[in-house]
Coordinates of C-alpha atoms in Angstrom, one line a residue:
M1 CA -169.7 52.7 -75.0
I2 CA -170.1 55.0 -77.9
G3 CA -173.9 54.8 -77.5
L4 CA -173.6 55.7 -73.8
K5 CA -171.4 58.7 -74.7
K6 CA -174.1 60.0 -77.1
V7 CA -176.8 59.6 -74.5
M8 CA -174.6 61.5 -71.9
V9 CA -174.0 64.3 -74.4
N10 CA -177.7 65.1 -74.5
W11 CA -178.1 65.0 -70.7
I12 CA -174.9 67.2 -70.2
L13 CA -175.9 69.7 -72.9
L14 CA -179.4 70.0 -71.4
T15 CA -177.9 70.5 -68.0
V16 CA -175.6 73.3 -69.3
L17 CA -178.5 75.0 -71.1
T18 CA -180.4 75.3 -67.8
Y19 CA -177.7 77.5 -66.4
P20 CA -179.0 80.9 -67.7
G21 CA -182.3 80.2 -65.9
I22 CA -180.7 79.3 -62.6
K23 CA -177.5 81.4 -62.6
D24 CA -178.9 83.8 -59.9
L25 CA -179.2 80.8 -57.6
F26 CA -175.5 80.4 -57.6
L27 CA -175.0 83.6 -55.6
K28 CA -174.3 82.8 -51.9
D29 CA -177.0 83.3 -49.3
F30 CA -180.7 83.8 -50.1
F31 CA -182.8 86.4 -52.0
W32 CA -186.1 88.0 -51.1
S33 CA -189.4 86.8 -52.6
H34 CA -193.0 86.4 -51.5
D35 CA -192.6 83.1 -49.6
G36 CA -188.9 82.6 -49.7
P37 CA -188.2 84.1 -46.3
F38 CA -190.9 82.0 -44.8
H39 CA -189.3 78.8 -46.1
V40 CA -185.9 79.8 -44.6
V41 CA -187.5 80.5 -41.3
R42 CA -189.6 77.3 -41.3
L43 CA -186.4 75.3 -42.1
M44 CA -184.7 76.9 -39.1
H45 CA -187.5 75.8 -36.8
F46 CA -187.9 72.4 -38.5
F47 CA -184.2 71.5 -38.3
K48 CA -184.1 72.5 -34.6
E49 CA -187.2 70.4 -33.8
M50 CA -185.8 67.4 -35.8
M51 CA -182.4 67.7 -33.9
A52 CA -184.3 67.8 -30.6
G53 CA -185.9 64.4 -31.4
Q54 CA -189.4 65.4 -32.8
W55 CA -190.1 62.9 -35.6
P56 CA -192.1 63.3 -37.7
V57 CA -191.8 67.1 -37.2
R58 CA -195.3 68.5 -36.8
L59 CA -195.1 71.4 -34.3
G60 CA -192.8 74.4 -34.3
T61 CA -192.4 74.9 -30.5
N62 CA -191.0 78.4 -30.8
M63 CA -193.2 79.6 -33.6
A64 CA -196.2 81.9 -33.1
Y65 CA -194.1 84.0 -30.8
G66 CA -193.4 81.1 -28.6
Y67 CA -196.9 79.8 -28.2
G68 CA -196.2 76.8 -30.5
Y69 CA -197.6 76.3 -34.0
P70 CA -198.6 73.1 -35.8
T71 CA -197.6 74.4 -39.2
F72 CA -195.7 71.2 -40.3
N73 CA -198.8 69.2 -39.6
F74 CA -200.7 70.9 -42.4
F75 CA -198.2 72.5 -44.8
Y76 CA -196.2 70.3 -47.3
P77 CA -193.1 69.2 -45.3
L78 CA -190.9 67.7 -48.1
T79 CA -189.1 71.1 -48.6
Y80 CA -187.9 70.9 -44.9
Y81 CA -187.0 67.3 -44.8
L82 CA -184.8 67.7 -47.9
G83 CA -183.6 71.1 -46.8
S84 CA -182.5 69.6 -43.5
L85 CA -180.5 67.0 -45.4
V86 CA -178.8 69.8 -47.3
K87 CA -178.2 71.7 -44.1
M88 CA -176.4 68.7 -42.6
M89 CA -173.7 69.2 -45.3
G90 CA -172.7 72.3 -43.3
V91 CA -174.3 75.1 -45.3
G92 CA -176.6 77.8 -44.0
F93 CA -180.4 77.7 -43.9
G94 CA -180.8 80.2 -46.8
D95 CA -178.1 78.4 -48.8
S96 CA -180.0 75.1 -48.1
I97 CA -183.2 76.4 -49.7
R98 CA -181.2 77.9 -52.6
I99 CA -179.3 74.6 -53.3
L100 CA -182.6 72.8 -53.1
N101 CA -184.0 75.1 -55.8
I102 CA -181.1 74.3 -58.1
L103 CA -181.4 70.5 -57.5
A104 CA -185.2 70.6 -58.0
V105 CA -184.8 72.4 -61.4
L106 CA -182.2 70.0 -62.7
I107 CA -184.2 67.0 -61.5
S108 CA -187.3 68.5 -63.2
I109 CA -185.6 68.9 -66.6
W110 CA -184.0 65.5 -66.4
G111 CA -187.4 64.0 -65.5
M112 CA -189.1 65.6 -68.5
Y113 CA -186.4 64.5 -70.9
A114 CA -186.5 60.9 -69.5
F115 CA -190.3 60.9 -69.9
L116 CA -190.3 62.4 -73.4
R117 CA -187.6 59.9 -74.6
G118 CA -190.0 57.1 -73.9
H119 CA -192.3 58.5 -76.6
F120 CA -190.3 60.7 -79.0
S121 CA -187.0 61.2 -80.8
K122 CA -183.9 62.6 -79.1
T123 CA -184.3 66.0 -80.8
A124 CA -188.0 66.3 -79.9
S125 CA -187.3 65.2 -76.3
F126 CA -184.4 67.6 -76.0
L127 CA -186.3 70.6 -77.3
G128 CA -189.4 69.7 -75.3
A129 CA -187.4 69.6 -72.1
L130 CA -185.9 72.9 -73.0
V131 CA -189.3 74.5 -73.4
F132 CA -190.3 73.0 -70.0
M133 CA -187.3 74.7 -68.5
Y134 CA -188.0 78.1 -70.1
T135 CA -191.6 78.6 -69.3
P136 CA -192.7 81.9 -67.5
Y137 CA -194.4 80.2 -64.7
R138 CA -191.3 78.3 -63.6
F139 CA -189.5 81.7 -63.0
L140 CA -192.6 83.2 -61.4
A141 CA -192.7 80.3 -58.9
M142 CA -189.0 80.3 -58.2
Y143 CA -188.0 84.0 -58.3
V144 CA -191.2 85.9 -57.6
N145 CA -193.5 83.7 -55.4
G146 CA -190.7 81.7 -53.8
A147 CA -193.1 78.8 -54.0
M148 CA -190.9 75.9 -53.0
G149 CA -193.8 73.5 -53.0
I150 CA -194.5 74.2 -56.7
V151 CA -190.8 74.1 -57.6
L152 CA -190.5 70.6 -56.0
A153 CA -193.8 69.4 -57.6
L154 CA -192.5 70.4 -61.1
A155 CA -189.5 68.2 -60.3
I156 CA -191.6 65.2 -59.2
V157 CA -194.5 65.1 -61.7
P158 CA -192.4 64.3 -64.8
W159 CA -190.8 61.4 -63.0
I160 CA -194.3 60.1 -62.0
F161 CA -195.3 60.0 -65.6
W162 CA -192.0 58.4 -66.5
A163 CA -192.6 55.8 -63.8
I164 CA -196.0 54.9 -65.2
D165 CA -194.4 54.2 -68.5
Y166 CA -191.6 52.3 -66.8
L167 CA -194.1 50.0 -65.0
K168 CA -195.9 49.4 -68.3
R169 CA -192.6 48.3 -69.9
K170 CA -191.1 46.2 -67.1
R171 CA -194.2 45.0 -65.2
S172 CA -191.9 44.3 -62.3
F173 CA -192.2 44.9 -58.5
L174 CA -189.2 47.1 -58.7
A175 CA -191.2 49.3 -61.0
V176 CA -194.1 49.2 -58.6
A177 CA -191.8 50.4 -55.8
I178 CA -190.5 53.2 -57.9
L179 CA -193.9 54.5 -59.0
G180 CA -195.3 54.1 -55.4
S181 CA -192.3 56.0 -53.9
L182 CA -192.5 58.9 -56.5
G183 CA -196.3 59.1 -56.1
S184 CA -195.9 59.4 -52.3
L185 CA -193.6 62.5 -52.7
L186 CA -196.2 64.7 -54.5
P187 CA -198.5 65.3 -51.4
L188 CA -195.4 65.8 -49.3
A189 CA -194.1 68.4 -51.8
H190 CA -197.2 70.5 -52.2
N191 CA -200.8 69.8 -51.2
V192 CA -202.2 72.1 -53.9
S193 CA -200.1 70.4 -56.7
L194 CA -201.6 67.1 -55.7
V195 CA -205.1 68.6 -56.2
I196 CA -204.1 70.0 -59.5
F197 CA -202.3 66.9 -60.9
S198 CA -204.2 64.0 -59.4
L199 CA -206.8 63.7 -62.2
P200 CA -204.2 64.2 -65.1
I201 CA -202.0 61.5 -63.5
L202 CA -205.0 59.2 -63.0
F203 CA -206.2 59.7 -66.6
Y204 CA -202.7 59.0 -67.9
A205 CA -202.5 55.8 -66.0
I206 CA -205.9 54.8 -67.5
L207 CA -204.7 55.9 -71.0
T208 CA -201.6 53.7 -70.5
L209 CA -203.8 50.7 -69.6
S210 CA -206.2 51.2 -72.4
A211 CA -203.4 51.3 -74.9
E212 CA -202.8 47.6 -74.4
A213 CA -204.1 45.4 -77.2
K214 CA -205.8 43.1 -74.7
K215 CA -206.7 43.5 -71.1
D216 CA -203.6 43.0 -68.9
L217 CA -204.9 42.3 -65.4
E218 CA -201.3 42.0 -64.1
L219 CA -200.5 45.5 -65.1
V220 CA -203.8 46.8 -63.7
K221 CA -203.0 45.1 -60.3
K222 CA -199.5 46.6 -60.2
M223 CA -200.8 50.0 -61.1
L224 CA -203.3 49.8 -58.3
L225 CA -200.6 48.4 -55.9
S226 CA -198.4 51.4 -56.8
G227 CA -201.3 53.8 -55.9
V228 CA -201.9 52.1 -52.6
L229 CA -198.2 52.2 -51.8
A230 CA -198.1 56.0 -52.6
I231 CA -201.1 56.6 -50.4
L232 CA -199.7 54.5 -47.5
L233 CA -196.2 56.0 -47.6
S234 CA -197.4 59.5 -47.4
A235 CA -200.2 58.8 -44.8
F236 CA -198.0 60.1 -41.9
F237 CA -198.6 63.5 -43.4
W238 CA -202.0 63.5 -45.2
F239 CA -204.0 61.5 -42.7
P240 CA -203.6 63.9 -39.7
A241 CA -203.5 66.9 -42.0
I242 CA -207.0 66.0 -43.3
T243 CA -208.5 64.6 -40.1
E244 CA -207.2 67.4 -37.8
M245 CA -207.8 70.3 -40.3
K246 CA -211.0 71.2 -38.6
L247 CA -209.1 72.0 -35.5
V248 CA -207.3 75.0 -37.1
G249 CA -208.2 78.0 -39.3
L250 CA -207.7 76.0 -42.5
G251 CA -210.8 73.9 -41.6
S252 CA -213.1 76.9 -41.6
G253 CA -211.8 78.7 -44.7
V254 CA -208.8 79.5 -46.9
A255 CA -206.4 82.4 -46.7
A256 CA -207.2 83.8 -50.1
N257 CA -210.5 84.0 -51.9
Y258 CA -210.3 82.3 -55.3
K259 CA -213.0 84.7 -56.6
D260 CA -210.6 87.6 -56.3
N261 CA -207.7 86.0 -58.1
F262 CA -208.8 84.9 -61.5
P263 CA -206.5 86.2 -64.3
T264 CA -208.2 87.7 -67.3
W265 CA -207.8 86.1 -70.8
K266 CA -205.5 89.0 -71.6
Q267 CA -203.3 88.4 -68.5
M268 CA -203.0 84.7 -69.5
F269 CA -201.9 85.7 -73.0
Y270 CA -199.5 88.4 -71.8
S271 CA -199.1 90.4 -68.6
P272 CA -196.1 92.5 -67.7
W273 CA -193.5 90.9 -65.5
G274 CA -193.3 92.1 -61.9
Y275 CA -192.2 91.0 -58.5
E276 CA -195.2 92.3 -56.5
Y277 CA -198.3 90.3 -55.5
S278 CA -201.5 89.0 -57.0
N279 CA -204.1 91.5 -55.6
P280 CA -207.9 91.2 -55.6
G281 CA -209.3 92.2 -58.9
T282 CA -207.1 92.6 -62.0
E283 CA -206.1 96.2 -62.1
R284 CA -203.5 96.1 -59.3
D285 CA -201.7 92.8 -60.0
G286 CA -198.0 93.3 -59.6
M287 CA -196.9 90.0 -61.2
S288 CA -197.4 88.2 -64.5
M289 CA -199.9 85.3 -65.0
Q290 CA -199.0 84.6 -68.6
I291 CA -199.0 81.1 -70.0
G292 CA -196.1 81.9 -72.4
F293 CA -196.0 82.7 -76.1
A294 CA -194.3 79.5 -77.1
N295 CA -196.7 77.4 -74.9
I296 CA -199.8 79.1 -76.3
V297 CA -198.6 78.5 -79.9
V298 CA -198.0 74.8 -79.4
I299 CA -201.3 74.2 -77.6
A300 CA -203.2 76.0 -80.4
I301 CA -201.4 74.0 -83.1
G302 CA -201.9 70.8 -81.1
F303 CA -205.6 71.6 -80.8
L304 CA -206.0 72.2 -84.6
I305 CA -204.1 69.0 -85.5
S306 CA -206.1 67.0 -83.1
L307 CA -209.3 67.9 -85.0
F308 CA -208.0 66.5 -88.3
T309 CA -205.5 63.6 -87.4
S310 CA -206.5 60.0 -87.8
K311 CA -207.4 58.0 -84.7
S312 CA -203.9 56.5 -84.1
K313 CA -202.2 56.0 -80.7
K314 CA -200.5 59.4 -81.2
W315 CA -203.8 61.0 -81.9
V316 CA -205.2 59.7 -78.7
F317 CA -202.2 60.9 -76.8
L318 CA -202.3 64.3 -78.4
N319 CA -206.0 64.6 -77.5
Y320 CA -205.2 63.8 -73.9
L321 CA -202.5 66.5 -73.8
V322 CA -204.6 69.1 -75.5
V323 CA -207.6 68.4 -73.3
C324 CA -205.5 68.7 -70.1
S325 CA -204.0 71.9 -71.4
L326 CA -207.3 73.5 -72.4
M327 CA -209.0 72.4 -69.2
G328 CA -206.2 74.1 -67.3
V329 CA -206.7 77.3 -69.3
Y330 CA -210.4 77.2 -68.7
L331 CA -210.1 76.6 -65.0
M332 CA -207.9 79.7 -64.7
S333 CA -210.4 81.9 -66.5
P334 CA -213.3 83.8 -64.8
S335 CA -215.6 81.7 -67.0
S336 CA -215.0 78.7 -64.7
L337 CA -216.3 80.4 -61.6
W338 CA -219.3 78.1 -61.5
V339 CA -216.9 75.1 -61.3
W340 CA -215.0 76.6 -58.4
D341 CA -218.2 77.4 -56.6
S342 CA -219.4 73.7 -57.1
I343 CA -216.2 71.8 -56.0
D344 CA -215.0 72.5 -52.5
L345 CA -211.6 70.9 -53.1
L346 CA -210.8 73.5 -55.8
K347 CA -211.1 76.2 -53.2
Q348 CA -207.9 74.9 -51.5
I349 CA -206.0 76.0 -54.6
Q350 CA -206.8 79.6 -53.6
F351 CA -205.2 81.2 -56.6
P352 CA -206.6 80.0 -59.9
W353 CA -203.4 81.1 -61.7
R354 CA -201.6 78.3 -59.9
I355 CA -203.1 76.0 -62.6
L356 CA -200.4 77.5 -64.9
M357 CA -198.6 74.3 -63.7
V358 CA -200.8 72.4 -66.0
T359 CA -199.9 74.3 -69.2
T360 CA -196.3 74.5 -68.0
F361 CA -196.1 70.7 -67.9
F362 CA -198.3 69.6 -70.9
S363 CA -197.4 72.2 -73.6
P364 CA -193.7 71.0 -73.9
I365 CA -195.0 67.4 -74.4
I366 CA -197.3 68.7 -77.2
F367 CA -194.3 70.4 -78.7
A368 CA -192.2 67.3 -78.7
L369 CA -195.1 65.3 -80.2
L370 CA -195.6 67.9 -83.0
I371 CA -191.9 67.9 -83.8
D372 CA -192.1 64.2 -84.6
L373 CA -195.3 64.5 -86.5
V374 CA -193.8 66.9 -89.0
K375 CA -192.0 64.9 -91.6
N376 CA -190.9 67.7 -93.9
T377 CA -187.4 68.6 -92.7
P378 CA -187.4 72.4 -93.7
L379 CA -190.8 72.8 -92.1
K380 CA -189.7 71.0 -89.0
V381 CA -186.7 73.2 -88.7
M382 CA -188.8 76.4 -89.2
F383 CA -191.3 75.2 -86.6
C384 CA -188.6 74.4 -84.0
L385 CA -186.8 77.7 -84.5
G386 CA -190.0 79.6 -84.3
V387 CA -191.1 78.1 -81.0
I388 CA -187.6 78.3 -79.5
G389 CA -187.3 81.9 -80.7
L390 CA -190.6 82.8 -79.1
M391 CA -189.5 81.1 -75.9
M392 CA -186.2 83.1 -75.8
V393 CA -187.9 86.4 -76.5
N394 CA -190.7 85.8 -74.0
N395 CA -188.4 84.8 -71.1
R396 CA -185.4 87.1 -71.7
N397 CA -186.2 89.4 -68.8
Y398 CA -187.6 86.7 -66.4
L399 CA -184.4 84.8 -65.6
R400 CA -183.4 86.7 -62.4
T401 CA -184.3 87.6 -58.9
W402 CA -185.8 91.1 -58.4
E403 CA -182.6 92.4 -56.7
R404 CA -179.0 91.3 -56.7
I405 CA -178.7 91.6 -52.9
R406 CA -178.4 88.4 -51.0
Y407 CA -179.3 88.1 -47.3
P408 CA -177.5 86.0 -44.7
D409 CA -179.3 83.8 -42.2
T410 CA -179.2 86.6 -39.6
K411 CA -181.7 88.6 -41.7
F412 CA -184.2 85.8 -41.4
S413 CA -183.6 85.6 -37.6
D414 CA -185.3 88.9 -37.1
P415 CA -187.7 88.3 -34.2
L416 CA -190.9 89.5 -36.0
L417 CA -190.2 87.2 -38.9
F418 CA -188.6 84.3 -37.0
Y419 CA -191.2 84.0 -34.3
G420 CA -194.2 84.7 -36.5
S421 CA -196.6 82.2 -38.2
T422 CA -194.8 82.1 -41.6
D423 CA -198.2 82.2 -43.3
I424 CA -200.4 85.1 -44.4
A425 CA -203.5 84.5 -42.2
W426 CA -202.5 82.3 -39.3
E427 CA -204.1 79.3 -41.1
A428 CA -202.7 76.8 -38.6
K429 CA -203.8 78.6 -35.5
P430 CA -206.1 76.4 -33.3
E431 CA -209.7 77.4 -33.6
W432 CA -210.1 77.8 -29.9
V433 CA -207.4 80.3 -29.5
K434 CA -208.9 83.7 -28.7
I435 CA -205.9 85.9 -28.1
K436 CA -203.9 87.8 -30.6
P437 CA -200.5 86.1 -30.6
Y438 CA -197.5 88.3 -29.9
F439 CA -194.3 87.9 -27.9
R440 CA -195.5 86.1 -24.8
G441 CA -192.8 86.6 -22.2
E442 CA -192.6 83.9 -19.5
V443 CA -193.9 80.4 -20.4
V444 CA -196.0 80.4 -17.2
N445 CA -199.0 82.7 -17.7
K446 CA -200.9 82.2 -14.5
L447 CA -200.7 80.3 -11.2
E448 CA -203.7 79.3 -9.1
K449 CA -203.0 77.9 -5.6
V450 CA -199.6 76.5 -6.7
A451 CA -196.0 77.6 -6.4
V452 CA -193.3 76.7 -9.0
G453 CA -189.6 76.4 -8.7
E454 CA -187.0 76.9 -11.5
I455 CA -188.6 76.9 -15.0
V456 CA -186.5 75.3 -17.7
E457 CA -187.6 75.9 -21.3
G458 CA -186.3 73.9 -24.3
N459 CA -187.5 72.2 -27.4
N460 CA -188.3 68.7 -26.1
P461 CA -189.2 68.7 -23.3
R462 CA -190.7 72.1 -24.0
V463 CA -191.1 73.0 -20.3
R464 CA -189.8 71.4 -17.1
L465 CA -190.5 72.7 -13.6
A466 CA -191.2 71.7 -10.0
T467 CA -194.6 72.4 -8.3
N468 CA -195.7 72.7 -4.8
S469 CA -199.3 73.0 -3.6
N470 CA -201.1 72.5 -0.4
G471 CA -204.5 71.5 -1.7
G472 CA -204.0 71.2 -5.5
G473 CA -203.9 74.0 -8.0
K474 CA -203.8 75.0 -11.7
I475 CA -201.1 76.3 -14.0
T476 CA -201.9 78.2 -17.3
F477 CA -199.0 78.1 -19.7
N478 CA -198.3 80.6 -22.5
L479 CA -198.7 77.7 -25.0
F480 CA -201.5 77.2 -27.5
Y481 CA -203.4 74.1 -26.4
W482 CA -202.8 71.4 -28.9
P483 CA -203.8 67.7 -28.6
S484 CA -200.2 66.6 -29.1
W485 CA -198.8 68.3 -26.0
E486 CA -197.9 65.5 -23.6
V487 CA -198.0 66.5 -20.0
K488 CA -196.4 64.4 -17.3
I489 CA -196.4 64.8 -13.5
D490 CA -193.8 62.7 -11.8
Q491 CA -193.3 60.9 -15.1
Q492 CA -197.0 59.9 -15.2
K493 CA -199.2 61.2 -18.1
V494 CA -202.0 63.5 -17.2
A495 CA -204.5 65.3 -19.4
G496 CA -204.0 68.9 -20.3
D497 CA -206.9 71.1 -21.2
K498 CA -207.6 74.5 -22.8
E499 CA -208.5 77.6 -21.0
L500 CA -211.9 78.7 -22.4
E501 CA -211.1 82.4 -22.3
T502 CA -207.8 82.2 -24.2
G503 CA -207.3 78.7 -25.6
L504 CA -204.0 78.3 -23.7
L505 CA -202.8 75.1 -22.2
V506 CA -204.0 74.5 -18.6
V507 CA -202.7 71.8 -16.3
E508 CA -204.2 70.8 -13.0
V509 CA -201.6 70.0 -10.3
P510 CA -202.3 67.7 -7.3
A511 CA -201.4 68.6 -3.8
G512 CA -197.8 68.2 -2.6
S513 CA -194.4 68.6 -4.4
H514 CA -194.1 67.2 -7.9
S515 CA -192.1 67.5 -11.1
L516 CA -194.0 68.6 -14.2
E517 CA -192.9 68.2 -17.8
I518 CA -194.5 69.2 -21.1
K519 CA -193.3 67.4 -24.2
I520 CA -194.4 67.0 -27.8
G521 CA -196.2 63.7 -28.3
Q522 CA -198.4 62.3 -31.0
T523 CA -202.2 62.4 -31.2
R524 CA -204.1 59.2 -32.0
K525 CA -204.7 60.3 -35.6
E526 CA -201.0 61.1 -36.0
R527 CA -200.1 57.6 -34.7
V528 CA -202.6 56.1 -37.2
G529 CA -200.9 58.1 -40.0
N530 CA -197.5 56.9 -38.8
G531 CA -198.7 53.3 -38.7
L532 CA -200.1 53.5 -42.2
S533 CA -196.8 54.8 -43.5
L534 CA -195.0 52.0 -41.6
V535 CA -197.2 49.5 -43.4
G536 CA -196.4 51.2 -46.7
L537 CA -192.6 51.0 -45.9
F538 CA -192.9 47.3 -45.3
G539 CA -194.8 47.0 -48.6
L540 CA -192.1 49.0 -50.3
M541 CA -189.4 46.7 -48.9
A542 CA -191.3 43.6 -49.9
C543 CA -191.6 44.9 -53.5
L544 CA -187.9 45.6 -53.6
A545 CA -187.1 42.2 -52.2
V546 CA -189.3 40.4 -54.7
G547 CA -188.0 42.5 -57.5
N548 CA -184.4 41.8 -56.6
K549 CA -185.1 38.1 -56.2
R550 CA -186.7 37.9 -59.7
N551 CA -183.8 39.9 -61.2
A552 CA -181.3 37.5 -59.6
K553 CA -183.2 34.5 -61.1
M554 CA -183.1 36.1 -64.6
I555 CA -179.4 36.8 -64.3
N556 CA -178.7 33.2 -63.2
K557 CA -180.6 31.8 -66.2

């Protein structure tokens, strides 16, 4: 009981010490940031679609000024699934995103502490988690960019690393289920973060396996099983996102040119804090892209020590941490342009400074390792105080939103914002659409040799109306044609098509009187993704069942 209290003291103290960094999140309603308003608006649409029965949510039927927009088919949906759960507690949409930010930060810090405790002392783990909390990029993502995907990814990644260690220790199917489940959350949280962290996670798993004194095939199989489980569970999102990407603007290019957004070496060392944007070039940037003074110091010291330390397990681990950190720094620099030009996948990151996630994550681990390496107590105290002091001085002005004003949900219901695309370049607009989207008016755009009765608009069905035609006709709807629109005439499915001149949905109507209905369905690729995730869910349940059965046997013994 005393041991449990001591453990809880560390967790509680760590939680309390996060408060200065998140105090501005406790003000009611939501603040303005680069992407923050977009997330609130997306959550409004997502929640409405979910309540109307669309599952998984892929298409915002009222987005794009009412033409319909498949944004949730391509942009990390975890924010909106979790945000909808918070919304169900009776709070507003802005408050839901705000509360989700708070929870994500706490889970992030707890995850880092849990991971560090598997390797280092309580003091080293505690201070490492504290540096992870107070790193400039966390506040840039949260208060300046409003990048919910990155905020969630920083909460998930430490737990993935912890789960790899947990699987190594337990070698159980329960551990397989935990690692697989956590791994599946990363692509749902943020596509870009998956690109950034996939190799470091893979190499850490390999490092964990290679640390075994002899080859452990059981552990290898369970690691692979966890990976397969993660891939399957998240397939409902990534499979259609990848296979249908060529149908939208994302497939032909990215919204921001990576060549225009490399930070300079000076900006990575220090750049003034600001709440404006990253602009092309380096002279007009209105935000900071710094790694952090404390983070730079520990990476530099870690690098120097890695050159002279003996080849022990800690030396191998330190080298892994330093290499990941330095590779992150290099890939952010203009010197790495040739790498970006050579690897198409990197282009999806768009802003090289997003790789600050790497230094944000790995430098606190290096710090914790260095604390335990220093055996001289006075030197250890001086080192810790120096790094923590640099951390406090560096972040002292970053722990707040740019204004104290908070906006109610009505602010985000402004028609131009609410009915827009919620992205900067209409990346999810179908490639065949040739009109400039704006408020569309009536849902029926054009009638050819057909008359219609009362038109009923909703979420799902999106449109319901009666038709009458002597010899057959055609209706053009003010809806972007998208393969998942399901058209029924007299409850029988018929094929919709796209108008070549506009890219709008066209339906041919037979002669006579009929009822016509347009609903949101699923494309074949979306159904394949759903099926793969269903297989993953059964696999997860099987791992849990086997794990519980084995645990019961051990208890009975």
